[in-house]
Every structure is written in structure tokens, then in C-alpha cells.
């Protein structure tokens, strides 16, 4: 004689509870916020800039294609070897990690009135740089600089230095 095995009556509510928990976690864990504020404020941008020292991770085209370092001019190449430090007092310093983070260059910075670009005044790195992305883990600035000897728009991609 074959006996039909009925599920234990407690199993059904546990499965429902498990399903609801998974569904709730999935729904509350999803977010469309990618870490960039479409309407940044001066205070929020400043806080993010001064939160880290930044090191150049890569240089890319505006569409994200990495540009080989040897295609860049000397002024852009040297950024790979420095830590950039934006400070609350409006100064910016280039630090050489190979020389105990000694200051090798310095100047000033200020956010533009719309908080979407930064004015930097440092010898060899001067101008208004649109902020493509600024989060606690990434800074991307747009610059016009020589690539293969011809001026082009490039993205300077920085990450926090260790």
C-alpha cells in the first residue's frame, strides 16, 4: 500500500515567510541612485572632494575607452604619479607618494556656481574642469589635453589613494 505523504502543516507558512522576506529584501535593496546627484550642492561636492586624497586610476575618452598612458602628454602622464589633495580651505596640493607625500605642487580650487565644474589654478594643471562624476569612491574630471599630439576631450579618472 502506497501512502501519500502530506507536507507538514508548518512548512507552508515558513515557505511563505521565506518568500516574503526575499521579496522584501530585493525590493528595498534595489535603488536607481547611482551615487551621483543630478543637482549637486556646493557643500555636498566639497565634502566629497576633500574626503579623500585622489590618485589617477586611468585616462579615458568621453565614451569610456581607456587611453594608453604613452599617448598622453607629459603633464597628463605625471598625474599618475601624484596624489591630489583638495582641502577645505580652497587649496589643492600634489603629493609625491615616493617621497613621503612631500608637496611637489600646489594651488587653489573652487567649485563653479552651479557645482558642476571645478576651477583649478595649479602650475601645469590650470583651468575649469567639468565634473563628470563625483562619489566617495570616484572622481572623473573632463579636460582638453593632447592625445597623440592633438587636443582632445579626455576624462581624468581618480580613485581614493590608500
CSV table of N, CA and C in Angstrom, one decimal, residues 59-121:
chain,number,residue,atom,x,y,z
A,59,UNK,N,43.0,57.3,-17.7
A,59,UNK,CA,42.5,58.4,-18.5
A,59,UNK,C,41.7,57.7,-19.6
A,60,UNK,N,40.6,58.3,-20.0
A,60,UNK,CA,39.7,57.7,-21.0
A,60,UNK,C,39.1,58.7,-21.9
A,61,UNK,N,38.6,58.3,-23.0
A,61,UNK,CA,37.8,59.1,-23.9
A,61,UNK,C,36.5,59.4,-23.2
A,62,UNK,N,35.7,60.4,-23.7
A,62,UNK,CA,34.4,60.7,-23.1
A,62,UNK,C,33.4,59.5,-23.1
A,63,UNK,N,33.6,58.6,-24.1
A,63,UNK,CA,32.7,57.4,-24.1
A,63,UNK,C,33.3,56.2,-23.3
A,64,UNK,N,34.4,56.4,-22.5
A,64,UNK,CA,34.9,55.4,-21.6
A,64,UNK,C,36.0,54.5,-22.1
A,65,UNK,N,36.5,54.8,-23.3
A,65,UNK,CA,37.6,53.9,-23.8
A,65,UNK,C,38.9,54.4,-23.2
A,66,UNK,N,39.7,53.5,-22.6
A,66,UNK,CA,40.9,53.8,-21.9
A,66,UNK,C,41.9,54.3,-22.9
A,67,UNK,N,42.7,55.3,-22.6
A,67,UNK,CA,43.7,55.9,-23.4
A,67,UNK,C,45.1,55.4,-22.8
A,68,UNK,N,45.9,54.7,-23.6
A,68,UNK,CA,47.2,54.3,-23.1
A,68,UNK,C,48.0,55.5,-22.7
A,69,UNK,N,48.7,55.3,-21.6
A,69,UNK,CA,49.5,56.4,-20.9
A,69,UNK,C,50.5,57.0,-21.9
A,70,UNK,N,51.1,56.2,-22.7
A,70,UNK,CA,52.2,56.7,-23.6
A,70,UNK,C,51.6,57.6,-24.7
A,71,UNK,N,50.3,57.7,-24.9
A,71,UNK,CA,49.7,58.5,-25.9
A,71,UNK,C,49.4,59.9,-25.4
A,72,UNK,N,49.6,60.1,-24.0
A,72,UNK,CA,49.3,61.4,-23.4
A,72,UNK,C,50.6,62.3,-23.3
A,73,UNK,N,50.4,63.6,-23.2
A,73,UNK,CA,51.5,64.5,-23.0
A,73,UNK,C,52.1,64.3,-21.6
A,74,UNK,N,53.3,64.9,-21.4
A,74,UNK,CA,54.0,64.7,-20.1
A,74,UNK,C,53.2,65.3,-18.9
A,75,UNK,N,52.5,66.4,-19.1
A,75,UNK,CA,51.7,67.0,-18.0
A,75,UNK,C,50.6,66.1,-17.5
A,76,UNK,N,50.0,65.3,-18.4
A,76,UNK,CA,48.9,64.4,-18.1
A,76,UNK,C,49.5,63.1,-17.5
A,77,UNK,N,50.6,62.7,-18.1
A,77,UNK,CA,51.3,61.4,-17.6
A,77,UNK,C,51.7,61.6,-16.1
A,78,UNK,N,52.2,62.7,-15.7
A,78,UNK,CA,52.7,62.9,-14.4
A,78,UNK,C,51.6,62.8,-13.3
A,79,UNK,N,50.4,63.0,-13.7
A,79,UNK,CA,49.2,62.8,-12.8
A,79,UNK,C,49.2,61.4,-12.2
A,80,UNK,N,49.6,60.4,-12.9
A,80,UNK,CA,49.6,59.0,-12.5
A,80,UNK,C,50.5,58.8,-11.2
A,81,UNK,N,51.5,59.7,-11.1
A,81,UNK,CA,52.5,59.5,-10.1
A,81,UNK,C,52.2,60.4,-8.8
A,82,UNK,N,51.1,61.1,-8.8
A,82,UNK,CA,50.8,62.0,-7.7
A,82,UNK,C,49.5,61.7,-7.0
A,83,UNK,N,49.4,62.1,-5.8
A,83,UNK,CA,48.2,62.1,-5.0
A,83,UNK,C,47.7,63.5,-5.0
A,84,UNK,N,46.4,63.7,-5.4
A,84,UNK,CA,45.9,65.1,-5.3
A,84,UNK,C,45.1,65.2,-4.0
A,85,UNK,N,45.3,66.3,-3.3
A,85,UNK,CA,44.6,66.6,-2.1
A,85,UNK,C,43.9,67.9,-2.1
A,86,UNK,N,42.5,67.8,-2.2
A,86,UNK,CA,41.7,69.0,-2.1
A,86,UNK,C,41.4,69.3,-0.7
A,87,UNK,N,41.6,70.5,-0.2
A,87,UNK,CA,41.5,70.8,1.2
A,87,UNK,C,40.3,71.8,1.4
A,88,UNK,N,39.7,71.8,2.6
A,88,UNK,CA,38.6,72.7,2.9
A,88,UNK,C,38.9,74.2,2.7
A,89,UNK,N,40.1,74.6,2.9
A,89,UNK,CA,40.5,76.0,2.8
A,89,UNK,C,40.6,76.5,1.3
A,90,UNK,N,40.3,75.6,0.3
A,90,UNK,CA,40.3,76.0,-1.1
A,90,UNK,C,41.7,75.8,-1.7
A,91,UNK,N,42.6,75.1,-1.0
A,91,UNK,CA,43.9,74.8,-1.6
A,91,UNK,C,43.9,73.4,-2.1
A,92,UNK,N,44.7,73.1,-3.1
A,92,UNK,CA,44.9,71.8,-3.6
A,92,UNK,C,46.4,71.6,-3.6
A,93,UNK,N,46.8,70.3,-3.3
A,93,UNK,CA,48.2,70.0,-3.3
A,93,UNK,C,48.5,68.7,-4.0
A,94,UNK,N,49.6,68.7,-4.7
A,94,UNK,CA,50.0,67.5,-5.4
A,94,UNK,C,51.1,66.8,-4.6
A,95,UNK,N,50.8,65.6,-4.1
A,95,UNK,CA,51.8,65.0,-3.2
A,95,UNK,C,52.5,63.8,-3.9
A,96,UNK,N,53.8,63.6,-3.6
A,96,UNK,CA,54.5,62.6,-4.2
A,96,UNK,C,54.7,61.4,-3.2
A,97,UNK,N,53.9,60.3,-3.5
A,97,UNK,CA,54.0,59.2,-2.5
A,97,UNK,C,55.4,58.5,-2.4
A,98,UNK,N,56.2,58.7,-3.5
A,98,UNK,CA,57.5,58.1,-3.5
A,98,UNK,C,58.5,58.9,-2.6
A,99,UNK,N,58.1,60.1,-2.2
A,99,UNK,CA,58.9,61.0,-1.4
A,99,UNK,C,58.1,61.4,-0.1
A,100,UNK,N,57.6,60.4,0.6
A,100,UNK,CA,56.9,60.6,1.9
A,100,UNK,C,55.8,61.6,1.7
A,101,UNK,N,55.1,61.6,0.6
A,101,UNK,CA,54.0,62.5,0.3
A,101,UNK,C,54.4,64.0,0.5
A,102,UNK,N,55.6,64.3,0.0
A,102,UNK,CA,56.0,65.7,0.1
A,102,UNK,C,55.2,66.5,-1.0
A,103,UNK,N,55.0,67.7,-0.8
A,103,UNK,CA,54.2,68.6,-1.7
A,103,UNK,C,55.1,69.0,-2.8
A,104,UNK,N,54.7,68.6,-4.1
A,104,UNK,CA,55.5,68.9,-5.2
A,104,UNK,C,54.9,70.0,-6.1
A,105,UNK,N,53.6,70.3,-5.8
A,105,UNK,CA,53.0,71.4,-6.5
A,105,UNK,C,51.7,71.7,-5.7
A,106,UNK,N,51.3,73.0,-5.8
A,106,UNK,CA,50.1,73.4,-5.1
A,106,UNK,C,49.4,74.6,-5.7
A,107,UNK,N,48.2,74.8,-5.3
A,107,UNK,CA,47.5,76.0,-5.9
A,107,UNK,C,46.1,76.1,-5.2
A,108,UNK,N,45.1,76.5,-5.9
A,108,UNK,CA,43.8,76.7,-5.4
A,108,UNK,C,42.8,76.0,-6.2
A,109,UNK,N,41.6,75.8,-5.6
A,109,UNK,CA,40.5,75.2,-6.3
A,109,UNK,C,39.2,75.9,-5.7
A,110,UNK,N,38.2,76.0,-6.6
A,110,UNK,CA,36.9,76.5,-6.2
A,110,UNK,C,35.8,75.8,-7.1
A,111,UNK,N,34.7,75.5,-6.5
A,111,UNK,CA,33.6,75.0,-7.3
A,111,UNK,C,32.9,76.1,-8.1
A,112,UNK,N,32.5,75.8,-9.3
A,112,UNK,CA,31.8,76.8,-10.1
A,112,UNK,C,30.4,77.0,-9.4
A,113,UNK,N,29.8,78.1,-9.7
A,113,UNK,CA,28.5,78.4,-9.0
A,113,UNK,C,27.4,77.4,-9.2
A,114,UNK,N,27.5,76.6,-10.3
A,114,UNK,CA,26.5,75.5,-10.5
A,114,UNK,C,26.9,74.2,-9.8
A,115,UNK,N,28.1,74.2,-9.2
A,115,UNK,CA,28.7,73.0,-8.6
A,115,UNK,C,28.9,71.8,-9.5
A,116,UNK,N,28.9,72.1,-10.8
A,116,UNK,CA,29.1,71.0,-11.8
A,116,UNK,C,30.5,71.1,-12.5
A,117,UNK,N,31.3,72.0,-12.0
A,117,UNK,CA,32.7,72.0,-12.5
A,117,UNK,C,33.6,72.6,-11.4
A,118,UNK,N,34.9,72.5,-11.6
A,118,UNK,CA,35.8,72.9,-10.6
A,118,UNK,C,36.9,73.8,-11.3
A,119,UNK,N,37.2,75.0,-10.8
A,119,UNK,CA,38.2,75.8,-11.3
A,119,UNK,C,39.5,75.5,-10.5
A,120,UNK,N,40.5,75.1,-11.2
A,120,UNK,CA,41.8,74.7,-10.5
A,120,UNK,C,42.9,75.6,-11.0
A,121,UNK,N,43.7,76.1,-10.1
A,121,UNK,CA,44.8,77.0,-10.5
A,121,UNK,C,46.1,76.5,-9.9
